[in-house]
Coordinates of C-alpha atoms and ligand atoms in Angstrom, one line a residue:
M61 CA 19.8 -31.0 24.0
L62 CA 19.0 -30.3 20.3
E63 CA 16.0 -29.3 19.6
K64 CA 14.5 -30.7 16.5
M65 CA 11.7 -29.8 14.3
G66 CA 10.7 -32.1 11.4
T67 CA 14.1 -32.3 9.6
I68 CA 15.2 -28.8 10.7
N69 CA 17.7 -29.1 13.7
L70 CA 17.1 -25.3 15.0
D71 CA 20.2 -25.1 17.3
S72 CA 22.0 -26.3 14.3
V73 CA 21.1 -23.3 12.6
I74 CA 21.9 -20.9 15.1
E75 CA 25.5 -22.4 15.4
E76 CA 26.3 -22.2 12.0
F77 CA 25.2 -19.0 12.0
E78 CA 27.0 -18.1 15.0
A79 CA 30.7 -19.5 13.4
M80 CA 29.7 -17.7 10.3
T81 CA 29.3 -14.5 11.7
R82 CA 32.1 -14.9 13.9
D83 CA 34.6 -14.9 10.8
A84 CA 32.2 -12.7 8.7
G85 CA 35.4 -11.1 6.9
R86 CA 37.0 -14.2 6.1
V87 CA 33.3 -15.3 4.9
Q88 CA 32.7 -12.3 2.8
K89 CA 35.7 -13.1 0.8
E90 CA 35.2 -16.4 0.2
T91 CA 31.7 -15.9 -0.9
L92 CA 33.3 -13.4 -3.1
K93 CA 35.5 -15.8 -4.7
R94 CA 32.7 -18.6 -4.9
I95 CA 30.8 -16.0 -7.4
L96 CA 32.8 -14.3 -9.4
R97 CA 34.7 -18.1 -10.0
E98 CA 31.2 -19.1 -10.7
N99 CA 30.0 -16.8 -13.0
S100 CA 33.7 -16.1 -14.8
N101 CA 32.1 -17.1 -17.9
S102 CA 29.6 -14.5 -18.1
E103 CA 29.6 -12.2 -20.9
Y104 CA 28.5 -9.3 -18.1
L105 CA 31.7 -10.5 -16.1
Q106 CA 34.1 -11.2 -19.4
S107 CA 33.7 -7.7 -21.1
L108 CA 34.7 -6.0 -17.7
G109 CA 38.4 -8.2 -18.1
L110 CA 38.2 -9.5 -15.2
A111 CA 39.7 -12.6 -16.9
G112 CA 39.0 -14.9 -14.1
R113 CA 40.4 -13.0 -11.3
T114 CA 38.7 -13.0 -8.2
D115 CA 40.4 -10.9 -5.9
L116 CA 39.0 -8.0 -4.0
E117 CA 41.5 -5.2 -5.6
S118 CA 40.5 -6.9 -9.2
F119 CA 36.9 -6.9 -8.6
R120 CA 36.9 -3.3 -7.1
A121 CA 39.1 -1.9 -10.0
C122 CA 36.5 -3.8 -13.0
V123 CA 33.2 -3.9 -12.0
P124 CA 31.1 -1.0 -11.8
I125 CA 28.6 0.3 -9.2
V126 CA 25.2 -0.5 -11.3
T127 CA 21.4 0.3 -11.0
H128 CA 18.7 -1.5 -11.9
K129 CA 18.7 0.5 -15.7
D130 CA 22.6 -0.4 -16.3
L131 CA 21.4 -4.3 -16.4
E132 CA 18.1 -3.6 -18.0
H133 CA 19.2 -4.5 -21.6
Y134 CA 21.1 -7.9 -20.1
I135 CA 17.8 -9.1 -18.4
Q136 CA 15.9 -7.9 -21.1
R137 CA 17.8 -10.1 -23.5
I138 CA 17.6 -12.9 -21.0
A139 CA 13.6 -12.4 -20.8
D140 CA 13.5 -12.6 -24.9
G141 CA 15.2 -16.5 -24.6
D142 CA 19.1 -15.6 -25.6
S143 CA 20.4 -18.9 -23.1
A144 CA 23.6 -17.8 -23.3
P145 CA 25.3 -17.1 -20.2
I146 CA 24.4 -13.5 -20.0
L147 CA 24.7 -12.2 -16.4
T148 CA 25.1 -15.3 -14.9
G149 CA 27.3 -18.8 -15.5
T150 CA 24.5 -21.2 -15.5
P151 CA 21.2 -19.4 -17.4
I152 CA 18.8 -18.1 -15.9
N153 CA 15.6 -19.6 -16.4
T154 CA 12.7 -18.1 -14.3
I155 CA 12.1 -14.1 -14.2
S156 CA 10.9 -12.7 -10.8
L157 CA 9.0 -9.2 -11.0
S158 CA 10.0 -6.9 -8.3
S159 CA 7.6 -4.9 -6.9
G160 CA 8.7 -1.6 -8.5
T161 CA 5.8 0.9 -6.9
T162 CA 8.2 3.7 -7.0
Q163 CA 8.9 3.6 -10.8
G164 CA 5.2 2.7 -11.7
K165 CA 5.5 -0.7 -12.9
P166 CA 7.1 -3.9 -12.3
K167 CA 10.8 -4.4 -12.8
Y168 CA 12.4 -7.8 -14.4
V169 CA 15.0 -9.6 -11.9
P170 CA 16.7 -13.5 -12.6
F171 CA 15.7 -15.6 -10.4
N172 CA 17.5 -18.8 -9.7
D173 CA 18.2 -22.1 -7.6
E174 CA 20.9 -19.9 -5.7
L175 CA 18.3 -17.5 -4.6
F176 CA 15.9 -19.7 -3.6
D177 CA 18.4 -21.5 -1.0
T178 CA 19.4 -18.3 0.3
T179 CA 15.6 -17.6 0.8
M180 CA 15.1 -20.6 2.8
Q181 CA 18.4 -19.9 4.8
I182 CA 17.0 -16.6 5.7
Y183 CA 13.9 -17.9 6.7
Q184 CA 15.1 -21.0 8.7
T185 CA 17.8 -18.5 10.9
S186 CA 14.9 -16.0 11.7
F187 CA 12.8 -18.7 13.0
A188 CA 15.1 -20.9 14.6
F189 CA 16.2 -17.7 17.0
R190 CA 12.3 -16.5 17.0
N191 CA 11.0 -20.3 18.0
R192 CA 13.2 -19.8 21.0
E193 CA 12.0 -17.1 22.6
Y194 CA 8.6 -17.6 20.9
P195 CA 8.1 -21.2 21.1
I196 CA 5.1 -22.6 18.5
E197 CA 3.6 -26.4 19.1
G198 CA 2.9 -28.3 15.8
G199 CA 0.3 -26.3 14.4
K200 CA -0.7 -24.2 11.5
A201 CA 0.1 -20.1 10.1
L202 CA -2.7 -17.9 8.9
Q203 CA -0.8 -16.7 6.1
F204 CA -2.4 -13.7 3.6
I205 CA 0.1 -15.0 1.0
Y206 CA -0.8 -14.4 -2.7
S207 CA 0.6 -15.1 -5.7
S208 CA 0.6 -12.6 -9.0
K209 CA -0.4 -13.0 -12.5
Q210 CA 2.0 -15.9 -13.8
F211 CA 3.2 -15.1 -17.5
K212 CA 5.8 -16.4 -20.1
T213 CA 7.9 -13.7 -21.0
K214 CA 8.8 -13.5 -24.8
G215 CA 11.4 -15.6 -24.6
G216 CA 9.4 -18.6 -22.9
L217 CA 10.6 -17.8 -19.5
A218 CA 8.4 -18.5 -16.4
A219 CA 7.7 -14.7 -14.7
G220 CA 6.3 -13.9 -11.6
T221 CA 6.8 -11.7 -8.7
A222 CA 9.9 -13.4 -6.6
T223 CA 7.2 -14.4 -3.4
T224 CA 5.3 -16.1 -6.3
N225 CA 8.2 -18.1 -7.4
L226 CA 8.7 -19.2 -3.8
F227 CA 5.4 -20.4 -3.1
R228 CA 5.3 -22.3 -6.6
S229 CA 8.2 -24.5 -5.0
S230 CA 7.6 -27.8 -3.4
Q231 CA 10.7 -27.4 -1.5
Y232 CA 9.4 -23.8 -0.3
K233 CA 6.0 -25.9 1.3
S234 CA 8.1 -28.7 3.0
T235 CA 10.3 -26.5 4.8
M236 CA 7.5 -24.4 5.8
K237 CA 6.3 -27.4 7.2
A238 CA 9.6 -28.6 8.6
M239 CA 8.9 -24.8 10.5
Q240 CA 6.0 -25.6 11.6
S241 CA 4.8 -22.8 9.3
Q242 CA 2.6 -24.2 6.7
C243 CA -0.5 -21.8 5.8
C244 CA -3.7 -22.9 6.4
S245 CA -5.2 -22.6 3.2
P246 CA -5.0 -24.7 0.4
D247 CA -2.9 -23.9 -2.8
E248 CA -6.2 -23.1 -4.7
V249 CA -6.7 -20.4 -2.7
I250 CA -3.0 -18.7 -2.3
F251 CA -2.8 -19.5 -6.2
G252 CA -6.6 -18.1 -6.6
P253 CA -7.5 -15.8 -10.3
D254 CA -8.8 -13.2 -7.8
F255 CA -7.2 -12.0 -4.9
H256 CA -9.8 -10.0 -3.1
H257 CA -11.8 -14.2 -3.3
S258 CA -8.6 -15.1 -2.0
L259 CA -8.5 -13.3 1.0
Y260 CA -11.6 -13.8 2.0
C261 CA -11.1 -17.7 1.7
H262 CA -7.6 -17.2 3.6
L263 CA -10.0 -15.4 6.6
L264 CA -12.1 -18.4 6.4
C265 CA -9.3 -20.8 6.6
G266 CA -8.2 -19.3 9.6
L267 CA -11.4 -19.3 11.1
L268 CA -11.9 -22.8 10.6
Y269 CA -8.8 -24.1 11.9
R270 CA -8.7 -21.0 14.6
D271 CA -7.8 -23.3 17.3
E272 CA -4.4 -24.4 15.5
V273 CA -3.5 -21.4 14.3
Q274 CA -0.3 -20.9 16.1
F275 CA 0.8 -17.2 14.3
V276 CA -1.2 -14.7 11.7
S277 CA 1.2 -13.7 9.0
S278 CA 2.0 -11.4 5.8
T279 CA 5.3 -10.7 3.9
F280 CA 4.6 -6.9 4.5
A281 CA 2.4 -6.0 7.5
H282 CA 0.1 -4.0 5.0
S283 CA -1.4 -7.4 4.0
I284 CA -2.4 -8.3 7.4
V285 CA -4.0 -4.8 8.0
H286 CA -6.3 -4.9 5.1
A287 CA -6.9 -8.8 5.5
F288 CA -8.5 -7.5 9.0
R289 CA -9.9 -4.3 7.5
T290 CA -11.8 -6.6 5.2
F291 CA -13.0 -8.8 8.0
E292 CA -14.3 -5.6 9.5
Q293 CA -16.8 -6.1 6.1
V294 CA -17.3 -9.4 5.5
W295 CA -17.5 -11.4 9.0
E296 CA -21.1 -11.8 9.2
E297 CA -20.4 -13.2 5.4
L298 CA -18.1 -15.5 6.8
C299 CA -20.2 -16.5 9.7
N300 CA -22.9 -17.6 7.6
D301 CA -20.4 -19.6 5.1
I302 CA -19.7 -21.2 8.6
R303 CA -23.0 -22.1 9.4
Y304 CA -24.3 -23.9 6.6
G305 CA -21.1 -25.3 5.5
V306 CA -21.5 -23.5 2.3
L307 CA -18.9 -21.0 0.7
T308 CA -20.4 -17.6 -0.7
S309 CA -22.2 -17.7 -4.0
R310 CA -20.1 -14.4 -4.7
I311 CA -16.8 -16.2 -5.3
A312 CA -17.6 -18.5 -8.4
A313 CA -14.1 -20.1 -9.2
P314 CA -14.7 -23.5 -9.8
C315 CA -11.0 -24.8 -8.2
I316 CA -11.8 -22.5 -5.1
R317 CA -15.0 -23.4 -4.4
A318 CA -13.9 -27.4 -4.7
A319 CA -11.2 -26.7 -2.5
M320 CA -13.3 -24.9 -0.1
S321 CA -15.9 -27.5 -0.1
K322 CA -13.5 -30.2 1.3
L323 CA -13.0 -28.2 4.4
L324 CA -16.5 -26.9 4.9
K325 CA -19.2 -28.4 6.6
P326 CA -22.1 -27.0 8.6
D327 CA -20.7 -25.6 12.1
P328 CA -23.1 -23.2 13.5
A329 CA -21.6 -23.4 17.1
L330 CA -18.6 -22.4 15.5
A331 CA -20.6 -19.4 13.6
D332 CA -22.0 -18.5 17.2
L333 CA -19.0 -18.2 19.1
I334 CA -17.2 -16.4 16.5
H335 CA -20.5 -13.8 16.1
K336 CA -20.5 -13.6 19.9
K337 CA -16.9 -13.0 20.1
C338 CA -16.6 -10.0 17.0
S339 CA -19.9 -8.6 18.8
G340 CA -18.3 -8.5 21.8
L341 CA -14.9 -6.3 20.8
I342 CA -14.9 -2.7 21.2
N343 CA -13.9 -0.8 18.0
W344 CA -12.0 -4.4 16.8
Y345 CA -9.6 -3.9 19.9
G346 CA -7.7 -7.2 20.1
L347 CA -9.6 -9.0 17.1
I348 CA -6.8 -11.5 16.2
P349 CA -6.2 -12.8 19.8
E350 CA -9.7 -13.1 20.0
L351 CA -10.3 -15.2 16.7
F352 CA -7.4 -17.0 16.9
P353 CA -6.5 -18.1 21.1
N354 CA -3.4 -20.0 20.5
A355 CA -1.8 -17.7 17.8
K356 CA 1.5 -16.4 20.1
Y357 CA 2.9 -13.9 17.4
I358 CA 1.5 -11.9 14.5
Y359 CA 5.0 -11.9 11.7
G360 CA 5.7 -9.9 8.6
I361 CA 7.9 -7.0 7.4
M362 CA 6.9 -4.2 9.6
T363 CA 9.8 -1.4 9.3
G364 CA 10.5 1.0 6.5
S365 CA 7.4 2.0 4.3
M366 CA 5.3 -0.9 6.5
E367 CA 5.6 1.7 10.0
P368 CA 2.4 3.3 9.4
Y369 CA 0.4 -0.1 9.5
L370 CA 1.6 -0.5 13.1
K371 CA -0.8 1.2 15.2
K372 CA -3.6 -0.5 13.4
L373 CA -1.6 -3.4 13.5
R374 CA -1.0 -3.1 17.3
H375 CA -5.0 -2.3 17.5
Y376 CA -6.2 -5.3 15.8
G377 CA -3.2 -7.7 17.5
G378 CA -4.2 -6.5 21.2
E379 CA -1.3 -7.7 23.4
L380 CA 0.1 -10.2 20.8
P381 CA 3.8 -9.7 20.3
L382 CA 4.6 -8.1 16.5
L383 CA 7.5 -9.8 15.6
S384 CA 8.9 -7.9 12.4
A385 CA 10.6 -10.0 9.4
D386 CA 13.8 -10.5 7.7
Y387 CA 15.1 -7.7 4.7
G388 CA 15.9 -8.4 1.3
A389 CA 14.7 -7.9 -1.8
S390 CA 13.7 -9.4 -4.9
E391 CA 17.4 -9.3 -6.0
G392 CA 18.6 -11.3 -3.4
W393 CA 18.4 -11.1 0.5
V394 CA 20.4 -9.4 2.9
G395 CA 20.1 -10.1 6.5
A396 CA 17.4 -12.0 9.4
N397 CA 16.0 -10.5 12.2
V398 CA 17.8 -12.4 14.7
N399 CA 16.3 -10.3 17.8
P400 CA 13.0 -11.0 17.4
K401 CA 12.4 -9.4 21.0
L402 CA 13.3 -5.8 19.6
S403 CA 10.0 -3.6 19.3
P404 CA 9.1 -3.3 15.3
K405 CA 10.7 0.3 15.6
S406 CA 14.4 -1.0 16.4
A407 CA 13.8 -4.1 14.6
N408 CA 17.6 -5.0 13.0
F409 CA 18.8 -7.3 10.7
A410 CA 22.3 -9.4 11.3
V411 CA 23.8 -9.5 7.1
L412 CA 24.4 -13.3 6.1
P413 CA 27.6 -13.1 5.0
N414 CA 27.5 -16.2 3.1
I415 CA 24.6 -14.7 0.7
G416 CA 26.1 -12.2 -0.9
Y417 CA 29.3 -9.9 -1.0
F418 CA 28.6 -6.8 0.6
E419 CA 29.5 -3.2 0.6
F420 CA 28.6 -0.1 2.0
I421 CA 28.3 3.2 0.4
P422 CA 29.2 5.6 3.6
L423 CA 26.4 8.7 3.0
K424 CA 27.3 11.3 5.9
E425 CA 30.5 11.8 3.6
C426 CA 29.2 12.2 0.7
T427 CA 28.6 15.6 -0.9
D428 CA 26.3 16.1 -4.1
M429 CA 29.3 16.1 -6.3
L430 CA 31.4 13.0 -5.1
E431 CA 30.0 9.9 -3.5
A432 CA 32.2 8.2 -0.9
K433 CA 34.0 4.8 -1.2
P434 CA 32.1 2.0 -0.5
V435 CA 33.5 0.2 2.5
G436 CA 33.1 -3.7 3.0
L437 CA 30.7 -5.7 5.8
T438 CA 33.3 -5.8 8.6
E439 CA 34.5 -1.9 8.0
V440 CA 31.1 -0.4 8.7
K441 CA 30.5 1.7 11.9
V442 CA 28.1 1.6 14.4
G443 CA 25.9 5.0 14.0
Q444 CA 27.2 5.6 10.4
E445 CA 24.1 5.8 7.3
Y446 CA 24.8 3.6 4.1
E447 CA 23.6 2.5 0.8
I448 CA 24.1 -0.7 0.5
L449 CA 25.3 -2.7 -2.6
V450 CA 24.6 -6.1 -3.2
T451 CA 26.8 -8.9 -5.5
N452 CA 25.3 -12.4 -5.3
S453 CA 24.9 -15.4 -7.6
A454 CA 21.9 -14.3 -9.2
G455 CA 23.6 -11.9 -11.5
F456 CA 24.1 -8.9 -9.7
Y457 CA 27.5 -7.3 -8.8
R458 CA 28.0 -3.9 -7.1
Y459 CA 24.2 -3.6 -7.3
R460 CA 22.4 -0.8 -6.1
L461 CA 19.4 -2.1 -3.9
G462 CA 18.4 1.8 -3.4
D463 CA 18.1 1.5 0.1
V464 CA 19.4 3.6 3.1
V465 CA 20.3 1.3 6.1
K466 CA 22.0 2.2 9.6
V467 CA 24.5 0.0 11.4
V468 CA 23.0 -0.2 14.9
S469 CA 25.1 -2.9 16.2
F470 CA 27.6 -6.0 15.8
H471 CA 26.7 -9.9 16.0
N472 CA 29.7 -11.1 16.6
S473 CA 31.6 -9.4 13.5
T474 CA 28.4 -9.2 10.8
P475 CA 26.9 -5.7 11.7
E476 CA 22.7 -5.6 12.5
L477 CA 21.1 -3.1 10.0
Q478 CA 18.0 -0.6 10.6
F479 CA 16.1 -0.2 7.3
I480 CA 15.8 3.9 7.0
C481 CA 14.4 4.3 4.1
R482 CA 14.8 4.2 0.0
R483 CA 17.8 6.3 -0.8
N484 CA 15.8 8.3 -3.8
L485 CA 14.7 11.8 -2.7
L486 CA 10.9 12.1 -2.4
L487 CA 10.3 15.7 -2.6
N488 CA 12.4 18.0 -3.7
I489 CA 11.6 21.5 -5.9
N490 CA 14.5 23.9 -5.5
I491 CA 17.2 23.3 -2.4
D492 CA 14.4 21.2 -0.2
K493 CA 15.4 17.7 0.3
N494 CA 12.7 15.4 1.9
T495 CA 13.0 11.5 2.3
E496 CA 10.5 9.2 2.6
K497 CA 10.9 8.9 6.1
D498 CA 10.9 12.7 6.6
L499 CA 7.4 12.0 5.0
Q500 CA 6.2 9.3 7.3
L501 CA 7.7 11.4 10.7
A502 CA 5.6 14.1 9.0
V503 CA 2.1 12.1 8.7
E504 CA 2.9 10.6 12.0
A505 CA 3.0 13.8 13.5
A506 CA -0.3 15.0 11.6
A507 CA -2.6 12.1 11.9
N508 CA -2.7 12.5 15.9
L509 CA -4.5 15.3 15.4
L510 CA -7.1 13.3 13.5
A511 CA -7.0 10.7 16.6
E512 CA -8.4 13.0 18.4
D513 CA -11.4 13.4 16.5
K514 CA -11.3 9.5 16.7
R515 CA -10.4 9.3 12.8
E516 CA -7.1 7.8 11.2
V517 CA -5.1 7.9 8.1
V518 CA -6.1 4.6 6.3
D519 CA -2.9 5.5 3.9
F520 CA -0.8 8.4 2.2
T521 CA 1.2 9.4 -0.7
S522 CA 2.9 12.5 -2.1
H523 CA 3.7 14.5 -5.0
V524 CA 5.1 17.6 -5.9
D525 CA 2.8 20.2 -7.8
R526 CA 4.8 22.2 -10.6
S527 CA 1.6 22.9 -12.7
K528 CA 2.2 27.0 -11.2
E529 CA 5.0 28.3 -10.1
P530 CA 6.3 28.4 -7.5
G531 CA 5.7 24.5 -7.1
H532 CA 4.4 22.9 -3.9
Y533 CA 4.0 19.8 -2.1
V534 CA 0.7 17.7 -1.9
I535 CA -0.3 15.0 0.4
F536 CA -3.1 12.7 -0.5
W537 CA -5.0 11.3 2.7
E538 CA -7.5 8.4 2.4
I539 CA -8.8 8.5 6.2
N540 CA -11.9 6.4 7.7
G541 CA -14.7 8.5 8.2
E542 CA -15.3 12.1 7.3
A543 CA -13.6 14.6 9.9
S544 CA -13.9 18.2 10.7
D545 CA -12.7 21.2 8.1
D546 CA -11.0 22.6 11.2
T547 CA -9.1 19.5 12.4
L548 CA -8.2 18.9 8.7
Q549 CA -6.7 22.4 8.3
E550 CA -4.7 21.7 11.3
C551 CA -3.7 18.9 9.8
C552 CA -2.4 20.3 6.7
N553 CA -0.4 23.0 8.6
C554 CA 1.0 20.4 11.3
L555 CA 2.4 18.4 7.6
D556 CA 4.1 21.9 6.3
R557 CA 5.4 22.6 9.4
S558 CA 6.6 18.9 9.7
F559 CA 9.3 18.9 7.1
V560 CA 12.0 20.5 9.2
D561 CA 14.6 20.1 6.5
A562 CA 16.3 23.5 6.5
G563 CA 16.0 23.9 2.3
Y564 CA 12.0 23.5 2.9
V565 CA 11.6 25.7 5.3
G566 CA 13.9 28.8 4.4
S567 CA 11.8 28.2 0.7
R568 CA 8.7 28.4 2.2
K569 CA 9.7 31.2 4.2
V570 CA 10.5 33.4 1.3
N571 CA 7.7 31.7 -1.0
S572 CA 9.9 29.7 -2.9
I573 CA 7.7 27.1 -2.0
A574 CA 4.2 27.0 -2.2
P575 CA 1.8 26.4 0.8
L576 CA 1.4 22.6 1.0
E577 CA -1.7 21.2 -0.1
L578 CA -4.0 18.4 1.6
R579 CA -5.8 16.5 -0.3
V580 CA -8.0 14.1 1.3
L581 CA -9.4 11.2 -1.0
R582 CA -12.7 9.5 -1.3
G583 CA -12.7 6.0 0.7
G584 CA -11.3 2.8 -1.2
T585 CA -8.9 5.1 -3.4
F586 CA -5.4 2.8 -2.2
Q587 CA -7.8 -0.3 -3.2
K588 CA -8.2 1.2 -6.2
I589 CA -4.3 1.8 -6.5
L590 CA -3.5 -1.6 -5.1
D591 CA -5.9 -2.8 -8.2
H592 CA -4.0 -1.2 -10.5
Y593 CA -0.6 -2.5 -9.5
L594 CA -2.0 -6.0 -9.7
G595 CA -3.4 -5.6 -13.2
L596 CA 0.2 -4.7 -14.0
G597 CA 1.4 -8.1 -12.6
A598 CA 2.0 -7.2 -9.1
A599 CA 1.4 -9.1 -6.1
V600 CA -0.5 -8.4 -2.8
S601 CA 2.2 -10.3 -0.9
Q602 CA 5.2 -7.5 -2.2
F603 CA 3.0 -4.4 -2.5
K604 CA 4.1 -1.5 -0.9
T605 CA 2.2 2.1 -1.4
P606 CA 4.1 4.4 -3.4
R607 CA 4.9 7.1 -1.1
Y608 CA 5.7 9.4 -4.0
V609 CA 3.5 9.8 -7.2
G610 CA 5.6 11.5 -10.0
P611 CA 5.5 12.0 -13.9
P612 CA 6.8 8.5 -14.8
N613 CA 3.2 7.1 -13.0
D614 CA 0.6 9.1 -14.7
A615 CA -2.0 6.2 -14.2
V616 CA -1.5 6.4 -10.4
L617 CA -1.7 10.2 -10.4
R618 CA -4.7 10.0 -12.8
I619 CA -6.5 7.6 -10.0
L620 CA -5.6 10.1 -7.3
C621 CA -6.4 13.4 -8.7
G622 CA -9.7 11.6 -9.7
N623 CA -11.1 10.6 -5.8
V624 CA -10.0 13.9 -4.8
I625 CA -13.0 15.1 -2.2
K626 CA -11.4 18.1 -0.6
S627 CA -8.4 20.0 -0.5
Y628 CA -6.7 22.4 2.0
F629 CA -3.9 24.8 1.6
S630 CA -1.5 25.4 4.4
S631 CA -1.5 29.0 6.3
A632 CA 1.5 27.7 8.6
F633 CA 4.4 30.1 7.2
Ligands
LIG778 P1 10.2 -5.8 -4.1 O1 11.3 -4.5 -4.8 O2 9.6 -6.0 -4.1 O3 11.5 -6.9 -4.0 O4 11.0 -5.0 -2.6 C1 12.3 -5.0 -1.8 C2 12.2 -4.0 -0.9 O5 11.7 -3.5 0.0 C3 13.8 -3.5 -0.7 O6 14.7 -2.7 -1.5 C4 13.5 -2.3 0.4 O7 13.3 -1.4 0.1 C5 11.9 -3.0 1.2 N1 12.0 -4.0 2.3 C6 12.5 -5.0 2.0 N2 12.8 -5.5 3.2 C7 12.5 -4.9 4.3 C8 12.5 -4.7 5.5 N3 12.5 -5.8 6.6 N4 12.2 -3.8 6.3 C9 11.8 -2.5 5.4 N5 12.0 -2.3 3.5 C10 12.3 -3.6 3.5

């Protein structure tokens, strides 16, 4: 029997996905041909001498592997209003801002209808698989989604984060409705001028529709954790608003007040119920199912740099399943999570072979001097790690997304990828090499020591201090509450010992890297960092805490250094 949902037939979404992935090699070839044909008149492809050829050999021979930096001047011309076909055959008229948390400022990225369509395809694919395992019935979603500041570039193109470009689209709304994933907050809240106020109103809308909420979600899991940490602070104010049917006076924006007043009416019974439920919780464990009794799951990206928030998410989520969302970037999508039952730690993404042409640079085989040759989508090997290259209809050709992925299995003939980390080395002084993942594991190990004091790491980042010779690693921690000096000294030693890279351990032993330093931050420091990025045009929906703060990111380093309350040096070596 065909399962129907609004206008989306979920069974046929799955059938199409199965058919396409059974024939991934052929679909890849056709996709590459289509991309090269449709964009053959672009200045970029013309300048590379492809001369209209669309075969794989010519593509590999003529088109170089590039990074965002290589394309920056083309994208800048587009943003400045040059309407010639520069990167794509059809001129680009919208710009996305990627989160850019690593470089310190958002990057410009072209956005077009094809990117929109692939986004919908990815969302529908994972929803079809998700809904088979965890069906939801006509209802609403409590979604912590926010738009970024929107502006016009110098050339008059609309610019905002990729998620903002999506949320603005009427087609996005109708697709979400058909997927029963309609946000329970009105547009005025999603597009509100102040993120803190939007967050408050999302929570309020969720409570007003508490029986209808089918799942709780955000693009990246960080926003869900952030939302419920905020809930802990404002829950009594929320109850008050529900009791009297009036939005708190601190939210002044007339558009939000008007939209919320349409939803609010005095409801003392609901206010009492929520008050009672919150008062009965122990340390907020199981808050989400308590507030939203019909929620089936929590949904959002929980992999990669989101992993450190999983513990807190589990705490708020109680017994609710955590379902990890799909994999992509502002530049384009890669894969959908079609195995929703896997825990977030094992989540993987099946590559959709028709949304782009994908190549993979094997990482183990490359030396510092020479990089291994990229292989095609169907040539990858299970167990091997790769850097991923994307070619798609938004003007990216053999583009380094900057991510390291591992092939864990195949779905038919398309690989299922696990996200490993950003490729950039994070911490490096001399011969040591530590990645985002290494840092994450070290913090996880040390944070376990804090757990004994019933404290937790709210967020963290790192830095290399070279102000004195030899340089040393600095780890910044924000902790909820206070931990004893003894515990923190132990945590500092544990961090130092947990970087097991041979170059690091060797350098520490001979003191060519000085003792690791743990700097503890004042409560609220990472909120200041988030606010700093929002000021630059980033959106909470795409925010990822930078896990390394280096010289191009002076402003964030100043925020960090200005909020240190204690510091410890390792005595582990
Ligand atoms: P943005 O620059 O805001 O477009 O973010 C894109 C980046 O977010 C990707 O290049 C990845 O590093 C990261 N990302 C996106 N999806 C996932 C995912 N499912 N798991 C882990 N990291 C992800």
